[in-house]
mmCIF file of C-alpha atoms in Angstrom:
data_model
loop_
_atom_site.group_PDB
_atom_site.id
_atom_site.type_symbol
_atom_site.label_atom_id
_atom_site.label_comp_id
_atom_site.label_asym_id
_atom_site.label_seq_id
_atom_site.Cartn_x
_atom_site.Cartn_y
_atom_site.Cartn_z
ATOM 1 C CA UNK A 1 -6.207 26.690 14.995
ATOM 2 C CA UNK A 2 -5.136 29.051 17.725
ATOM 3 C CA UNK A 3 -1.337 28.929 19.541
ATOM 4 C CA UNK A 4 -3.330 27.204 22.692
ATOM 5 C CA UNK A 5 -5.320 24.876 20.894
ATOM 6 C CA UNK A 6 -2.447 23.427 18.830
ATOM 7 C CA UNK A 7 -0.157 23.089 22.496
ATOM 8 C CA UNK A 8 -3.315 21.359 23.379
ATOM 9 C CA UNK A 9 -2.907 18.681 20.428
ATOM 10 C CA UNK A 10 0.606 18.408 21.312
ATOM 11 C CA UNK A 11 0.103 17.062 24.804
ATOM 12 C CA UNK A 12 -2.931 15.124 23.715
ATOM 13 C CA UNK A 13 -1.131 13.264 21.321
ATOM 14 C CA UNK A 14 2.391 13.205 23.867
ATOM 15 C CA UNK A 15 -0.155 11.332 26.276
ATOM 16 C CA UNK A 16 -1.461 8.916 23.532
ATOM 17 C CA UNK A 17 1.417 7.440 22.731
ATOM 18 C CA UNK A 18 2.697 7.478 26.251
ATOM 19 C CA UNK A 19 0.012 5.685 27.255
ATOM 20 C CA UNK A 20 0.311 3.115 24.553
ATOM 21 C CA UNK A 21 3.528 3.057 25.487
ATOM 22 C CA UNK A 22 3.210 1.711 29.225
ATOM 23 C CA UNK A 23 0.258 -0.207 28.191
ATOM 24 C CA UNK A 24 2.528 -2.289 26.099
ATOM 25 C CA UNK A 25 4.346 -2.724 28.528
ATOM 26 C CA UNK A 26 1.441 -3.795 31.314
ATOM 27 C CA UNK A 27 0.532 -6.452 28.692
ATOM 28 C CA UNK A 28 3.836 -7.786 28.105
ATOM 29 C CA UNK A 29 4.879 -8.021 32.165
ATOM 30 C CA UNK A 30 1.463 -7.603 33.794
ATOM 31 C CA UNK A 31 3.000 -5.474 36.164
ATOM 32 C CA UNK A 32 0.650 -3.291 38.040
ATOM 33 C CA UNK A 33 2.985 0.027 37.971
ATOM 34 C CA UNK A 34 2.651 -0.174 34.639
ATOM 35 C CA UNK A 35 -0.996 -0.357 34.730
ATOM 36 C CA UNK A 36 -1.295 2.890 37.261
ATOM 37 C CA UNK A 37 0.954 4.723 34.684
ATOM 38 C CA UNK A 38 -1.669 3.658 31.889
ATOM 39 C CA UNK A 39 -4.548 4.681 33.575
ATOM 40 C CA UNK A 40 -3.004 7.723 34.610
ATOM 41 C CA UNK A 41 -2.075 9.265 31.514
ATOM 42 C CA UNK A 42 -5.271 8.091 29.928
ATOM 43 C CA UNK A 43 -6.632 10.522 32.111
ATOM 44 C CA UNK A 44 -4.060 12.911 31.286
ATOM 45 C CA UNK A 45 -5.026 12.577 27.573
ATOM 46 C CA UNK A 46 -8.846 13.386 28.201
ATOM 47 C CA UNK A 47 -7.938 16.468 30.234
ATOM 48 C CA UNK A 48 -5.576 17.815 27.433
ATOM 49 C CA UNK A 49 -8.541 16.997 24.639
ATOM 50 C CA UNK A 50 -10.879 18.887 26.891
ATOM 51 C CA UNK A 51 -8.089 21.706 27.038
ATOM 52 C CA UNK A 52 -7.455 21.286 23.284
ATOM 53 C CA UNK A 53 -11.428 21.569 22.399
ATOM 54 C CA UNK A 54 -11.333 24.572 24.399
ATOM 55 C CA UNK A 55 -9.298 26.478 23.030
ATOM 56 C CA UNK A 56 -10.718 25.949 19.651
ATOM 57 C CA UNK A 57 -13.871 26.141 20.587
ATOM 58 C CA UNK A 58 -14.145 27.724 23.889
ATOM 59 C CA UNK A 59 -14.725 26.177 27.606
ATOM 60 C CA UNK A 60 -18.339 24.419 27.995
ATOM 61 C CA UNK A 61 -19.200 22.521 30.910
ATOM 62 C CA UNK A 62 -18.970 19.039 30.115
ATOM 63 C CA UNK A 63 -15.090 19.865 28.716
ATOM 64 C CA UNK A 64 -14.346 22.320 31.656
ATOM 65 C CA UNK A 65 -15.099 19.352 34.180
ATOM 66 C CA UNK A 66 -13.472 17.073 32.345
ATOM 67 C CA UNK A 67 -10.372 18.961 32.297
ATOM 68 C CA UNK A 68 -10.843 19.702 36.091
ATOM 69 C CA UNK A 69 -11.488 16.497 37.420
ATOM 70 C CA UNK A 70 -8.668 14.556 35.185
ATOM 71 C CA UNK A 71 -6.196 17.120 35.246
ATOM 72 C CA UNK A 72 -6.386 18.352 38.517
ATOM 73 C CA UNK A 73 -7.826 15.894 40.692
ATOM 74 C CA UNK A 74 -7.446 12.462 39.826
ATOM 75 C CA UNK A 75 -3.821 12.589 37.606
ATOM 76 C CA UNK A 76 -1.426 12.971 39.802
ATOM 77 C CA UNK A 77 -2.658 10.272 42.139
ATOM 78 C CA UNK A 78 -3.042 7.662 39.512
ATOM 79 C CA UNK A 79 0.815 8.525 38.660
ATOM 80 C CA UNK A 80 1.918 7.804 42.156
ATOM 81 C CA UNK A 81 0.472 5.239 42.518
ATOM 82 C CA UNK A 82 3.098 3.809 40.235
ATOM 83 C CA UNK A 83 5.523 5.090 42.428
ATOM 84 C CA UNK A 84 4.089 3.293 45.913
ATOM 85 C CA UNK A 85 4.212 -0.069 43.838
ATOM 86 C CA UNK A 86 7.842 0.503 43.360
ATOM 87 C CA UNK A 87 8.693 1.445 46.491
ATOM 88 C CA UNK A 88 6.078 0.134 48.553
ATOM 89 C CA UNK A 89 5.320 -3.022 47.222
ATOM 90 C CA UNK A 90 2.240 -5.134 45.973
ATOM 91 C CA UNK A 91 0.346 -5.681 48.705
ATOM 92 C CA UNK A 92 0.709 -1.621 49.915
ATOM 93 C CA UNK A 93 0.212 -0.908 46.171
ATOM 94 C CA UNK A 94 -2.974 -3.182 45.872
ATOM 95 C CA UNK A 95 -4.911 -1.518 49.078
ATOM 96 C CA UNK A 96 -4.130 1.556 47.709
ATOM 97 C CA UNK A 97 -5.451 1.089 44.430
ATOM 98 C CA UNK A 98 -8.725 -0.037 46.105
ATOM 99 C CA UNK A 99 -8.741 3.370 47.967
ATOM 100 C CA UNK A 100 -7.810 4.993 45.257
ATOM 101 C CA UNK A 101 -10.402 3.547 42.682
ATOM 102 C CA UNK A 102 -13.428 4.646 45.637
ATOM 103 C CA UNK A 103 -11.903 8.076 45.866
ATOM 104 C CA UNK A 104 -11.548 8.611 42.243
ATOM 105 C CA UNK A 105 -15.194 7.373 41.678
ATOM 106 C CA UNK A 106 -16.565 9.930 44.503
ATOM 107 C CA UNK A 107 -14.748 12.453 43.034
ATOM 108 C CA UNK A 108 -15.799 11.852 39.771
ATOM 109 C CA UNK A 109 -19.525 11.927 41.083
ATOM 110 C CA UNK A 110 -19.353 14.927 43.087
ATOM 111 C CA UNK A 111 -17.392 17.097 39.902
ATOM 112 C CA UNK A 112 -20.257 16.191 37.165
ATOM 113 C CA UNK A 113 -22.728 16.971 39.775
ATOM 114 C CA UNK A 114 -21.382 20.157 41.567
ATOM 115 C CA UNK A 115 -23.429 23.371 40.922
ATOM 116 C CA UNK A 116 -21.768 26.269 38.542
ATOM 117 C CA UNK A 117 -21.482 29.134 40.585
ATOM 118 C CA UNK A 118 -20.117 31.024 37.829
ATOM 119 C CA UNK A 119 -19.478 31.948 34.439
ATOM 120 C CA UNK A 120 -16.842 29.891 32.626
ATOM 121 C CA UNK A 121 -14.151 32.465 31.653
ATOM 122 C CA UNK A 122 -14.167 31.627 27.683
ATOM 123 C CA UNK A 123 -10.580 33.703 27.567
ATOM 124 C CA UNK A 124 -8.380 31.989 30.100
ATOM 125 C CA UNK A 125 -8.600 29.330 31.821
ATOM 126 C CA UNK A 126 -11.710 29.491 34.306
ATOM 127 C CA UNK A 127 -10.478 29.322 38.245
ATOM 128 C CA UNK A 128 -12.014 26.451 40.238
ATOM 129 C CA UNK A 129 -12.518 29.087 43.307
ATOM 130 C CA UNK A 130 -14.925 31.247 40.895
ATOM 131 C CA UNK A 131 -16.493 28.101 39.561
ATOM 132 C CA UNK A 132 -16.778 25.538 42.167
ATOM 133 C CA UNK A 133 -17.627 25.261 45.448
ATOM 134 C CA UNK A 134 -15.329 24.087 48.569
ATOM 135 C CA UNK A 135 -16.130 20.409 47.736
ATOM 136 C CA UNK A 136 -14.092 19.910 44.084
ATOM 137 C CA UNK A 137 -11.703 22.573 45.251
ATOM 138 C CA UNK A 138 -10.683 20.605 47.897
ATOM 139 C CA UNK A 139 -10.418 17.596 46.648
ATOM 140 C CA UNK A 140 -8.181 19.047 43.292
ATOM 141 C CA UNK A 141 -5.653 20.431 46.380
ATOM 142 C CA UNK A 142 -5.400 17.238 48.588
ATOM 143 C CA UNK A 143 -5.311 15.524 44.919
ATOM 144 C CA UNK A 144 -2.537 16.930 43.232
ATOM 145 C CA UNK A 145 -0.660 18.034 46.986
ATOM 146 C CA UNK A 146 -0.283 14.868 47.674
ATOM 147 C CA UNK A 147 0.012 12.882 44.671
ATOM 148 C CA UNK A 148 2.742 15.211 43.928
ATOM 149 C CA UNK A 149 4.514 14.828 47.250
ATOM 150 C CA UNK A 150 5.034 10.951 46.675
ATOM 151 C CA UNK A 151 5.772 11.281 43.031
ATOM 152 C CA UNK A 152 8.970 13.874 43.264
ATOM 153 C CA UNK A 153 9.614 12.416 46.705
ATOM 154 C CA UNK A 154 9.425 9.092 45.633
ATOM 155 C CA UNK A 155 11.656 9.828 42.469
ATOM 156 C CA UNK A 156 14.151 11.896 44.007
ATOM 157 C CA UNK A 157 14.688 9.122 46.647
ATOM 158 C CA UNK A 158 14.963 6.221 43.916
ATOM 159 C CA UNK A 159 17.405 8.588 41.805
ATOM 160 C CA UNK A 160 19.613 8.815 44.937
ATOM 161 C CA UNK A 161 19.641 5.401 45.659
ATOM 162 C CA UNK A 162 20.240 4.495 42.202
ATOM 163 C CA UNK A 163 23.441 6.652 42.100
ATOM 164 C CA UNK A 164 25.112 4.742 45.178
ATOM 165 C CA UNK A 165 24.020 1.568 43.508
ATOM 166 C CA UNK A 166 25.944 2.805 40.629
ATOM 167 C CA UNK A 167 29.071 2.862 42.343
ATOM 168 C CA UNK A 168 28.855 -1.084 42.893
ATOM 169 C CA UNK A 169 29.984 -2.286 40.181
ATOM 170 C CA UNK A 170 29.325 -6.089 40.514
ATOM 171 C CA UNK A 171 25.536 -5.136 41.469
ATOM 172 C CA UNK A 172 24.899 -2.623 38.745
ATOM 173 C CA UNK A 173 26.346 -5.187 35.890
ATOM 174 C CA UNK A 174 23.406 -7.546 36.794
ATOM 175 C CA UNK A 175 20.945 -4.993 36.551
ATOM 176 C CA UNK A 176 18.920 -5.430 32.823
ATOM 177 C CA UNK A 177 18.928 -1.537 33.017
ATOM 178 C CA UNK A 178 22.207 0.460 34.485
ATOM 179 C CA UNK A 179 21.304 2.417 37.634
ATOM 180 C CA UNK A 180 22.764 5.729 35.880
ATOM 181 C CA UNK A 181 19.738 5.726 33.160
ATOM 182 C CA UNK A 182 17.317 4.544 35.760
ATOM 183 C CA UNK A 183 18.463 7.613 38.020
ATOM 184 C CA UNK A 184 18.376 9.824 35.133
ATOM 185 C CA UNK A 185 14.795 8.240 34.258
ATOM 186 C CA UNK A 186 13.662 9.432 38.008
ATOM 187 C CA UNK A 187 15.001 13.131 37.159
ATOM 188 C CA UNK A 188 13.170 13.583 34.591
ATOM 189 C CA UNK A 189 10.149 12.139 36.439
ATOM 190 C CA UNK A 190 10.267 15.030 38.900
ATOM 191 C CA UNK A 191 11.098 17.442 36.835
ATOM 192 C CA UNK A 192 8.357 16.398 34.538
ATOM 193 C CA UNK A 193 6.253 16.506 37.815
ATOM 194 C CA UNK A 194 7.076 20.467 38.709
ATOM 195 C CA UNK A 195 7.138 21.995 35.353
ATOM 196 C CA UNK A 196 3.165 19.777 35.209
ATOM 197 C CA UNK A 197 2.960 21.067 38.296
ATOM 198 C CA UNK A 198 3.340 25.375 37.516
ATOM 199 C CA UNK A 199 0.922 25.639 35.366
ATOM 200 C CA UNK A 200 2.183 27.955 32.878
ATOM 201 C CA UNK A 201 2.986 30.464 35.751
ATOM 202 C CA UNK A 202 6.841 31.106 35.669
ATOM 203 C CA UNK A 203 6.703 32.582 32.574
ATOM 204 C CA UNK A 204 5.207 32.871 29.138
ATOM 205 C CA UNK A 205 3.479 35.087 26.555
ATOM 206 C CA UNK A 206 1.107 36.680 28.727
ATOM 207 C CA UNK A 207 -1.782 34.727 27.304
ATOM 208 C CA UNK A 208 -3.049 32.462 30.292
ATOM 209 C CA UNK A 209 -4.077 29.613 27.586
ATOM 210 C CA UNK A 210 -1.391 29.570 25.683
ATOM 211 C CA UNK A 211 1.300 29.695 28.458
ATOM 212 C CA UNK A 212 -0.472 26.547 30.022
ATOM 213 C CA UNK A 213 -0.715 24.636 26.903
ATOM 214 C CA UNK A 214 2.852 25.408 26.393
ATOM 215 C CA UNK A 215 3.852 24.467 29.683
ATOM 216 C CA UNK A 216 1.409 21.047 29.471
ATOM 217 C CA UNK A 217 3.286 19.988 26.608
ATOM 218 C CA UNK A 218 6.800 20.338 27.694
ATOM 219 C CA UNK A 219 5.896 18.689 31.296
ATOM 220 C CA UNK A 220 4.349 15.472 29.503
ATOM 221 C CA UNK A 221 7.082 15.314 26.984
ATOM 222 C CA UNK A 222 9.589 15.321 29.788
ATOM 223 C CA UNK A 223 7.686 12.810 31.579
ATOM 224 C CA UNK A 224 7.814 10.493 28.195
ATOM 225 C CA UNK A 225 11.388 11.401 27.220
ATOM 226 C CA UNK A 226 12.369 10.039 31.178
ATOM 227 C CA UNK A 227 10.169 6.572 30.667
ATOM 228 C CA UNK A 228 12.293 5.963 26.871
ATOM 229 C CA UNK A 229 15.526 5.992 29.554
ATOM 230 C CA UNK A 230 14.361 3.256 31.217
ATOM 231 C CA UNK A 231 13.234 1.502 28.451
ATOM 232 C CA UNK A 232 16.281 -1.811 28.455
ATOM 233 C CA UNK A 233 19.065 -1.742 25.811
ATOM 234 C CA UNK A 234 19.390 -3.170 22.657
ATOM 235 C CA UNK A 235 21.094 -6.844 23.207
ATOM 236 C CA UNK A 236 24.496 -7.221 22.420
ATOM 237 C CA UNK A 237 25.500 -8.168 18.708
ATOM 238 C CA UNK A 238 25.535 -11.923 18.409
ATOM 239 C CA UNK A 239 29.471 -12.922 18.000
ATOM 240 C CA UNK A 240 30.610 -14.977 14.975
ATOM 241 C CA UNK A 241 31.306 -18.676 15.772
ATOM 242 C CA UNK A 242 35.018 -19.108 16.353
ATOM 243 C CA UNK A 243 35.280 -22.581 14.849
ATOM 244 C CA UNK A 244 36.327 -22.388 10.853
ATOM 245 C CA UNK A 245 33.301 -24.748 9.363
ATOM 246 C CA UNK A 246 30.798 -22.781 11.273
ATOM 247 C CA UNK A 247 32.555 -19.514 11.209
ATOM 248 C CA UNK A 248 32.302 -20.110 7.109
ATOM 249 C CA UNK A 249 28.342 -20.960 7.677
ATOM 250 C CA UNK A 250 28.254 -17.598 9.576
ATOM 251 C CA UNK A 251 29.637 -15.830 6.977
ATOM 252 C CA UNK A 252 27.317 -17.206 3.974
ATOM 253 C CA UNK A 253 24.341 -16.729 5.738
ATOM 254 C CA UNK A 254 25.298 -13.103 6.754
ATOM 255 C CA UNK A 255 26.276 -11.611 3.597
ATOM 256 C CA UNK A 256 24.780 -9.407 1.915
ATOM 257 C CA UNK A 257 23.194 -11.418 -1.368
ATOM 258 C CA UNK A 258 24.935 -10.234 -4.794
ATOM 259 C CA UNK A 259 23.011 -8.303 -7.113
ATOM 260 C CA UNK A 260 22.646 -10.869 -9.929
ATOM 261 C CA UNK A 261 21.899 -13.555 -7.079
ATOM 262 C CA UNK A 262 18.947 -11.665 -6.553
ATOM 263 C CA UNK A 263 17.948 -10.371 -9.422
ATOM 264 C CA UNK A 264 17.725 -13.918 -10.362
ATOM 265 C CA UNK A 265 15.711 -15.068 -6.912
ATOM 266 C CA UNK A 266 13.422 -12.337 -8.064
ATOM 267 C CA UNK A 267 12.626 -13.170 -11.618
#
């Protein structure tokens, strides 16, 4: 197990539970953000295996595509597309899901299909301009440009809007979730977004895997450390019964049992 592949693990298993995490939730609430998130870091998951098994193994081309067209094509856009349902709306949400869904399956066609025009660097992590033609490398820049663009934008916005909301108070104590941790749920989202987004290239070790598997496991783990924020608080303690008989009821039934009691329950 090298430095790389074990980052790789790492984000692969981030994703997982990430994943299972909003897909919970879809099933629970049915509500299609939830399911964009799902699908979205479903694909994020493949495209950190396919990172993972090369770095243990080396790049190949089924796992170099995979990584390519998951991680830097379709992603991104599946994530924002959580983000027009929230601001957007269903219906906006719903035609561009359809879009979205034709796009993704052209693009998927056109990256299993597209010639190699070169070698796939088994050291670093190969370049799509010395691999691919115009066609995928196109498609991974208007991809992840724009899917980016609407994600930060879109939580910036929301964590600005939540912070006013904040300040009114009779608004903010209906909310199931207080503004302030769904702000700080946004920040992470964008932040999340741009350290996803570099690529291992501020700084690191030197070693092009290794930086970007370090780097891809710190941006999803910001990404899932913002979504536990917005998961809803733990309700409030139920309150003893103020009337004597019940409050005495209340009281036997919360105890804790003695030891002999049950020892004896036991036996």
């Amino acid at each position: 197990m090298t430095a790389a592949s074990v980052m790789g693990a790492v984000a692969t298993l981030v994703s997982v539970a990430f994943g299972l995490s909003t897909l919970e939730r879809w099933v629970a609430r049915r509500r299609p953000h939830e399911l964009a998130w799902t699908v979205s870091l479903a694909m994020f998951a493949a495209a950190s295996f396919a990172y993972f098994w090369a770095a243990a193994l080396g790049w190949g081309d089924l796992d170099f595509r995979t990584f390519y067209l998951f991680g830097a094509i379709l992603d991104v856009p599946w994530l924002a597309l959580g983000t027009v349902y929230l601001l957007a709306g269903t219906r906006t949400g719903d035609v561009t899901r359809w879009w979205l869904a034709v796009i993704s399956a052209f693009c998927a066609g056109v990256v299993l299909t597209a010639p190699l025009l070169g070698t796939l660097d088994v050291a670093g992590i190969p370049s799509g301009k010395a691999v691919f033609g115009v066609g995928p490398r196109v498609m991974a820049a208007v991809g992840s440009g724009v899917g980016a663009t609407v994600l930060i934008g879109g939580a910036l916005w929301s964590a600005v809007s939540l912070l006013r909301l904040r300040r009114r108070p009779g608004v903010a104590a209906s909310m199931a979730i207080p503004p302030g941790r769904l702000a700080l749920t946004n920040l992470f989202i964008a932040l999340g977004s741009l350290v996803l987004g570099t690529g291992g290239t501020l700084f690191g070790t030197g070693d092009q895997m290794v930086d970007f598997g370090i780097w891809l496991a710190i941006g999803v783990t910001i990404l899932f450390v913002g979504f536990l924020f917005s998961n809803p608080g733990r309700p409030a303690a139920a309150r003893a019964p103020t009337s004597p008989y019940w409050a005495e009821l209340y009281e036997l039934a919360t105890a804790p049992a003695a030891p002999d009691a049950a020892a004896d329950r036991a036996a």
